[in-house]
GROMACS .gro file of C-alpha atoms in nm:
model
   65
    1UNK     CA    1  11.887   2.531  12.341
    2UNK     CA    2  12.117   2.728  12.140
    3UNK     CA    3  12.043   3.105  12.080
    4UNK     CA    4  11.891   3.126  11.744
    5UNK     CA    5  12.126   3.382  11.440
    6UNK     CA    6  11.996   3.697  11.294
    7UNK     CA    7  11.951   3.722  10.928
    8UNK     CA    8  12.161   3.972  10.835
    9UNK     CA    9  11.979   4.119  10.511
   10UNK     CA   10  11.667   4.098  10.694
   11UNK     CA   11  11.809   4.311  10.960
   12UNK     CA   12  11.978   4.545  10.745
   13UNK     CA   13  11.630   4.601  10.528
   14UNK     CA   14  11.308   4.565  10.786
   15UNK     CA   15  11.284   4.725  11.153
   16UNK     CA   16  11.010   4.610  11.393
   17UNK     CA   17  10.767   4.928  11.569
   18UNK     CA   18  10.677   4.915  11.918
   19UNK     CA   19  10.365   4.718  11.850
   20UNK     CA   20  10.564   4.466  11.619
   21UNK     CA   21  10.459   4.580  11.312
   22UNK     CA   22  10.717   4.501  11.077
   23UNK     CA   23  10.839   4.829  10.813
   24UNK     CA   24  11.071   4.831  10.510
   25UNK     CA   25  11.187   5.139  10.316
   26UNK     CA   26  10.986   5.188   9.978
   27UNK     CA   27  11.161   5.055   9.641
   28UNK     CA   28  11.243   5.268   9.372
   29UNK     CA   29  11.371   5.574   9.514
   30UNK     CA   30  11.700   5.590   9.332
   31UNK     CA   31  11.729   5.727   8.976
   32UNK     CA   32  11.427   5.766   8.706
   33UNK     CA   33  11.237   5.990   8.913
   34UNK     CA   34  11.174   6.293   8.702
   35UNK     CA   35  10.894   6.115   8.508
   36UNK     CA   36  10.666   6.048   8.838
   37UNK     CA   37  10.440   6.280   8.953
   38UNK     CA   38  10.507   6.476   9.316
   39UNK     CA   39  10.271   6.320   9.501
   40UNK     CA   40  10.462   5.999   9.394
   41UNK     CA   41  10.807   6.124   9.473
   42UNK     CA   42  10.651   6.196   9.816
   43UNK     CA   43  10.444   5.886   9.920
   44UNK     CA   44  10.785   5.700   9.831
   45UNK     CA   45  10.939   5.873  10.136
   46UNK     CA   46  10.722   5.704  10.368
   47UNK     CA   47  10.814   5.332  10.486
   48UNK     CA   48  10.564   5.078  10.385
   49UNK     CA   49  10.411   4.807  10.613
   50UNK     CA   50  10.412   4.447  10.506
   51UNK     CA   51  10.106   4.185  10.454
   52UNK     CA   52  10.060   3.943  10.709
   53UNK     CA   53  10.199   3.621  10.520
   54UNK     CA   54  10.549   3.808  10.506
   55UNK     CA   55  10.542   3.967  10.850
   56UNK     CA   56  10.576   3.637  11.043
   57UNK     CA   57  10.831   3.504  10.794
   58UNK     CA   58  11.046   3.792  10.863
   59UNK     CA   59  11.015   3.800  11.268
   60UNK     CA   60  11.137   3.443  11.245
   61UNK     CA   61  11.452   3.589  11.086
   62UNK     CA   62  11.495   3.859  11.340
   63UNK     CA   63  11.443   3.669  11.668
   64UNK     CA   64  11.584   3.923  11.851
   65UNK     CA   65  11.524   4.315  11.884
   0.00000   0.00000   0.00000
């Protein structure tokens, strides 16, 4: 059986905890944030979890840790 390949983007965008939860960075954090309120600016510094349906999608893409 051949080993299986990484998806790169994936990799580059989601990380996996120690109890294989699956995180991404929250969007919007660039520009355009002068208009939001502070307790927005600051909840976007957190990383967000993702919904079941997506979480097993993307461990298929990143077989390996």
């Amino acid at each position: 059986m051949p080993k299986l390949k990484t998806h790169k983007g994936t990799k580059k965008r989601f990380r996996l905890t120690g109890r294989n939860k699956v995180m991404h960075r929250t969007a919007g954090q660039d520009h355009f944030n002068t208009r939001e309120s502070g307790n927005a600016t600051r909840n976007k510094r957190r990383d967000a979890g993702l919904d079941k349906t997506s979480r097993s999608t993307n461990k298929k893409l990143i077989p390996y840790r």
